[in-house]
Each structure stands twice: as structure tokens, then as C-alpha cells.
Coordinates of C-alpha atoms in Angstrom, one line a residue:
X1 CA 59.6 -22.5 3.1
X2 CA 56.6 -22.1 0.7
X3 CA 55.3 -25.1 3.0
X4 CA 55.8 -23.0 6.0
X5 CA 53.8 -19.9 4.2
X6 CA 50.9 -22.5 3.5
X7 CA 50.3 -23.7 6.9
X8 CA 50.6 -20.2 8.3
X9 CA 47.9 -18.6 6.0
X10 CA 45.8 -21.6 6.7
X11 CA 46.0 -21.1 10.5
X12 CA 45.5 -17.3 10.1
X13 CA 42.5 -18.1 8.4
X14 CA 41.3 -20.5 11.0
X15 CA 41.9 -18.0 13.3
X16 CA 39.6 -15.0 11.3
X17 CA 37.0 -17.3 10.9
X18 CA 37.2 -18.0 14.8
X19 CA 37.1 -14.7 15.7
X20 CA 34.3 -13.8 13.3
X21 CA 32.6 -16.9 14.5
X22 CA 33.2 -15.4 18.8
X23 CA 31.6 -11.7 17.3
X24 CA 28.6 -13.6 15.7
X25 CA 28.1 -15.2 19.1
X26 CA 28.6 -12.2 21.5
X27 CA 26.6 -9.9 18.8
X28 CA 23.1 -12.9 19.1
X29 CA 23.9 -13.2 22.9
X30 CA 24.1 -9.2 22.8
X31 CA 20.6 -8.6 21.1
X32 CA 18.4 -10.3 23.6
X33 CA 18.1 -13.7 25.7
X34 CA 14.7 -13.8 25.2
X35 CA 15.5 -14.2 21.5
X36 CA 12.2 -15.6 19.8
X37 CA 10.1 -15.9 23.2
X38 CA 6.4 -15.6 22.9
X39 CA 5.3 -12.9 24.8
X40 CA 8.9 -11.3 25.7
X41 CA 9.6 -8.3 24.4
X42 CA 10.0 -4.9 25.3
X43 CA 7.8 -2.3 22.9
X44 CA 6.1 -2.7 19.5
X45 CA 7.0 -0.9 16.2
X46 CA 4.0 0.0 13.9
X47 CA 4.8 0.5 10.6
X48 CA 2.6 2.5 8.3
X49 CA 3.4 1.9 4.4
X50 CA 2.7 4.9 2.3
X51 CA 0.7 3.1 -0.4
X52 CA 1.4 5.0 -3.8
X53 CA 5.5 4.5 -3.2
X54 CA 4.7 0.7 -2.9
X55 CA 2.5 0.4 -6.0
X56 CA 5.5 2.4 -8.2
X57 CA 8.0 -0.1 -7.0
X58 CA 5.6 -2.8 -7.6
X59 CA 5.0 -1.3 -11.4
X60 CA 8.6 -0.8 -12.1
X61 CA 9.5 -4.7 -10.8
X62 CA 7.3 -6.0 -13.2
X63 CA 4.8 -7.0 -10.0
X64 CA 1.7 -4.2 -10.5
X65 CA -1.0 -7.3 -11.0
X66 CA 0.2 -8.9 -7.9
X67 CA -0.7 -5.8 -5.9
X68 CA -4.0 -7.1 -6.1
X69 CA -6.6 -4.2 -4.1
X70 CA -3.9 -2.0 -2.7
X71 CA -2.7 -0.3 -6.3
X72 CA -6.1 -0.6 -7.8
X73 CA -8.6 1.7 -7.8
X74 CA -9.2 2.6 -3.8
X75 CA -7.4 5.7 -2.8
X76 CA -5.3 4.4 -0.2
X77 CA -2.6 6.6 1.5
X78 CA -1.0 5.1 4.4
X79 CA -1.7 1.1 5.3
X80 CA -0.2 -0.7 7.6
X81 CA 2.7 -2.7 6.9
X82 CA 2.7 -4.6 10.2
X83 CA 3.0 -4.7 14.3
X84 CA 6.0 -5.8 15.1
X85 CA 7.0 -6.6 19.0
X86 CA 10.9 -5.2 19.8
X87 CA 13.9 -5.5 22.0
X88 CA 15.6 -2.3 23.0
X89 CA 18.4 -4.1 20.6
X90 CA 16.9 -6.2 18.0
X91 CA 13.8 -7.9 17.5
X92 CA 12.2 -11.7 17.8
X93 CA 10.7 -13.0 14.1
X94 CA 8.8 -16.4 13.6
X95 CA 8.4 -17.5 17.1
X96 CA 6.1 -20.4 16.1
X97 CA 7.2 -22.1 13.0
X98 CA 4.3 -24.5 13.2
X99 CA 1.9 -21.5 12.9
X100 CA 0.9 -22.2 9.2
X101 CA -3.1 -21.3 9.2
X102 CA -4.7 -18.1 9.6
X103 CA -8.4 -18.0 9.8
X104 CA -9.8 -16.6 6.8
X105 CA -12.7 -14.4 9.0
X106 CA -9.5 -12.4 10.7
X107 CA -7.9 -11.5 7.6
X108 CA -11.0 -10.3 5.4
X109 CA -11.1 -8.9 8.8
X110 CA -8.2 -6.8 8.4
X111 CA -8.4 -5.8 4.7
X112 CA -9.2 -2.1 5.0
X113 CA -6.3 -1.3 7.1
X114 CA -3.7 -4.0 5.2
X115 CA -5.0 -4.6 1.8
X116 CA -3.4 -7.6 1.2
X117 CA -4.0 -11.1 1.9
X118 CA -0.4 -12.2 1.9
X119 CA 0.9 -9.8 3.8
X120 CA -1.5 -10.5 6.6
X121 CA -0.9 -13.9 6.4
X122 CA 3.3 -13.1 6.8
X123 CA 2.9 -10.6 9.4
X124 CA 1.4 -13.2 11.4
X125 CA 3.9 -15.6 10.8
X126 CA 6.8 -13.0 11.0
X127 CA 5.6 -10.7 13.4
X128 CA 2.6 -11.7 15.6
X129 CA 3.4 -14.8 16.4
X130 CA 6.1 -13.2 18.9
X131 CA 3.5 -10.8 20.7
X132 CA 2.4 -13.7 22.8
X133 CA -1.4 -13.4 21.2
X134 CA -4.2 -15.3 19.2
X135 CA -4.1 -14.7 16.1
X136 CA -7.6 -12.5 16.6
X137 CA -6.1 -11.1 19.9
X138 CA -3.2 -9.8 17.6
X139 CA -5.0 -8.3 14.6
X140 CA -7.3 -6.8 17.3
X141 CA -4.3 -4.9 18.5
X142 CA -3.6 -3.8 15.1
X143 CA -6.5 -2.1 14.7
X144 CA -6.5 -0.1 18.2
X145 CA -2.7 0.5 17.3
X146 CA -3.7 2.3 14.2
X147 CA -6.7 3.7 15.7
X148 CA -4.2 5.4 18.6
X149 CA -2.0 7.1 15.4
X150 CA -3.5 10.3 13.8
X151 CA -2.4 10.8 10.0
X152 CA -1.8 14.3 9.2
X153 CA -4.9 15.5 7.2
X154 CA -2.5 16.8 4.5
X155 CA -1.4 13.1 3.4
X156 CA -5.4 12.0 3.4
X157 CA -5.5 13.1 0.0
X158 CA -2.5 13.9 -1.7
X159 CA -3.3 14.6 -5.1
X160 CA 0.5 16.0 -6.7
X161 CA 3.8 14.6 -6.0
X162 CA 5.1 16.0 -2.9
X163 CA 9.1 16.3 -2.2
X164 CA 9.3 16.7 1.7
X165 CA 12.4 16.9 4.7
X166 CA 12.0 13.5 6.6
X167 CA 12.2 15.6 9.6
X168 CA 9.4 17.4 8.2
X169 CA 7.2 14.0 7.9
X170 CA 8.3 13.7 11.1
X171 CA 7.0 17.1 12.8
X172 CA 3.6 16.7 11.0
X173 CA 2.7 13.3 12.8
X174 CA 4.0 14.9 15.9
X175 CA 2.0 17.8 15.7
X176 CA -1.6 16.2 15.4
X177 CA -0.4 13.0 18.2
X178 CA -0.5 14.4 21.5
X179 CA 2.2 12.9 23.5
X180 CA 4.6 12.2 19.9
X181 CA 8.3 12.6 20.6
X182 CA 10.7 12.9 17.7
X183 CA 12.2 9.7 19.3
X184 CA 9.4 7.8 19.3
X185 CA 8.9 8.2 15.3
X186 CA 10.9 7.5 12.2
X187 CA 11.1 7.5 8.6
X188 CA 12.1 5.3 5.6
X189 CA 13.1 5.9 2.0
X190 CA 14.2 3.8 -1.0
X191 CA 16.4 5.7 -3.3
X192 CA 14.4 8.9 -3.8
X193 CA 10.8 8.0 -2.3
X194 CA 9.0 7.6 0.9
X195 CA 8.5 3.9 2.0
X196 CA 7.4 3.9 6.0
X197 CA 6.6 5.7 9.1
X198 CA 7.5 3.6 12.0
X199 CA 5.9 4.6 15.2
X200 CA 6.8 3.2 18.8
X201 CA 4.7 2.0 21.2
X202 CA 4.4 0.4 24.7
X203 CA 2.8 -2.5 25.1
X204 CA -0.2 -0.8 26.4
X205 CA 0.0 1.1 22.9
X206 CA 1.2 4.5 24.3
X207 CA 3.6 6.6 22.4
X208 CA 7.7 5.8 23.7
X209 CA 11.2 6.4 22.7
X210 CA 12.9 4.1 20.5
X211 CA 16.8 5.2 19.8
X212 CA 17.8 1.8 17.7
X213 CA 14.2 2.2 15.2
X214 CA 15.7 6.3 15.1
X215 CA 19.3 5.4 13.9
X216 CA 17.6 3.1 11.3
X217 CA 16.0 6.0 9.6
X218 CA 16.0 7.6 6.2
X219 CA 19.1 10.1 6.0
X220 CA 18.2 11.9 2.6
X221 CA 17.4 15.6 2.6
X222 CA 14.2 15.1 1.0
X223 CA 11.9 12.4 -0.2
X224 CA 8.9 12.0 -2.6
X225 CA 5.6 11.3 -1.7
X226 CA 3.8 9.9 -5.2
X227 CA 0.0 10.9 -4.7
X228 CA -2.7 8.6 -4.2
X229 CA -3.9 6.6 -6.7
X230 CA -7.6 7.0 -7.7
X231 CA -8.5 9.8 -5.8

């Protein structure tokens, strides 16, 4: 009997882990058949890193000297955490694994808009080597990305701790981009701060909807904005 009991919680095991194995499947087949394509993918995601919340979680992990320009004396505000090409479901990541040199021109290149060495370096690994581009063709895009997004004067400066309605973030981007749809727009949040606002773009960089970056986005009432460092 006990015998019997074994085998039968054995098989109904065998049987979980089958059909967990079957939704894995369906769920990768689901997000995209292009999965990890160069050059096939349907919009791009900019995210926009609100600097001072960075630098706090880097001071309270222990990590504030590896922060290196970004949390020292420079005022920054928002800096761009990346470009990142998109599915409507899901996203490609490290399309070239052999992609293991960055030209060191490009990224001083890019250091006013993403003050950090490494994280150029892994955004090009991560991210750009899916958008089908050079590496110079990609950070290129970057820039004119960035340059297509208006930041709300209000945030230029931020000299006090603000507490503000995500939705609120949201309507002030909207207001000074022409052609900004709540859809197309979304923020992030760690516990009690702001981390990101993630804007989506065509592939042509023009403002479009994006309901899966939406559902992904910060659901607390309010948020706080630590002010800019050094300013």
C-alpha cells in the first residue's frame, strides 16, 4: 500500500513538473518568435533614471564610491538608464554574446547623458545589441531619443524632497511633449522613491502606446523625489 502511495506521488510529480515544463514552453513561444533577433522588434522603451533616488540606494547598499560621476558633485536629475528595443509581449536581451568590446571614443561619448562607464558598456551588451545597430549607430539613437523627450522644467532643479502622484509625474511629461499619451509613459518606484520614467517609442523615435510597459508601472499613491545632488 505505502508502495502504491510512493509511486503515485512520484508520477503526480512527474506530471506537475510536465505541465509546468508545457506552460514554460507555450509562455517563451508566446512572447515572441523573433526572440533575440537583431533588428526584430517592434518599439523601443527609453528609460530615464532619476539620478538622486539611485545615488541613496547606492549610499544605503554600501556602493556610494562606485557611483563614480553620477552621485558626485554634478547636479544631475534625470539620466538615461538605457534604449531598450521591445515586443508588444516581452523583450529580446543579449542578442550577440560575442559583442564584448565597446570603443572607448563612443562611451566618453555618451557620458553626459549616462554617467557611467559600466552601464554604457551593459546597455550595449543587454540592450543595443538587439536594435540591429553599430555600436555608434545605437548610442547615436540614444542621444536623438533623449533629445525627442522634454523634462518638465520643474524636475531641472529640484532642490527639496518632493512627494508626488505617479500619475502626477505622468501628466507633467505629457504636458510639455506634444503628441504624449498617458499610454505611451510610465512610472517606477522602489519602496517609497522614484526610480524611472519609461517612455515609448516607434522605431522612427515618435511617441506610441505601450499597454504591457503600462501594467508594469509603480502602483503607490505617492513617491519621493530626493533632490538633486550639488545643485
Amino acid at each position: 500500500m505505502f508502495r502504491t502511495i510512493r509511486i503515485s506521488r512520484i508520477i503526480s510529480r512527474l506530471l506537475i513538473s510536465l505541465v509546468l515544463m508545457v506552460v514554460a514552453a507555450g509562455m517563451a513561444f508566446a512572447q515572441d518568435r523573433r526572440q533575440n533577433t537583431p533588428g526584430e522588434f517592434d518599439f523601443y522603451v527609453l528609460s530615464l533614471s532619476w539620478s538622486p533616488s539611485f545615488c541613496e540606494q547606492a549610499s544605503e547598499r554600501g556602493n556610494g564610491g562606485r557611483s563614480g560621476a553620477q552621485c558626485g558633485g554634478r547636479p544631475f536629475s534625470f539620466v538615461v538608464h538605457g534604449l531598450w528595443p521591445q515586443y508588444e509581449r516581452g523583450f529580446p536581451e543579449y542578442c550577440q554574446r560575442s559583442a564584448e568590446w565597446l570603443d572607448r571614443n563612443i562611451m566618453t561619448s555618451m557620458l553626459d547623458l549616462m554617467p557611467a562607464p559600466g552601464l554604457i558598456f551593459n546597455e550595449w551588451k543587454k540592450h543595443g545589441t538587439c536594435s540591429g545597430l553599430g555600436a555608434r549607430a545605437y548610442f547615436e539613437t540614444i542621444r536623438k531619443a533623449r533629445a525627442a523627450v522634454k523634462i518638465p522644467e520643474e524636475f531641472l532643479q529640484l532642490s527639496e524632497p518632493k512627494s508626488i502622484a505617479p500619475d502626477e509625474l505622468e501628466a507633467a511629461f505629457i504636458k510639455v511633449n506634444p503628441g504624449m499619451s498617458s499610454s505611451a509613459v510610465s512610472v517606477t518606484c522602489d519602496s517609497r522613491r522614484l526610480s524611472e520614467v519609461r517612455i515609448c517609442l516607434s522605431k522612427d523615435l515618435q511617441f506610441r502606446s505601450c499597454e504591457e510597459i503600462d501594467r508594469r508601472a509603480c502602483r503607490r499613491d505617492q513617491v519621493l523625489m530626493p533632490p538633486i545632488r550639488g545643485g
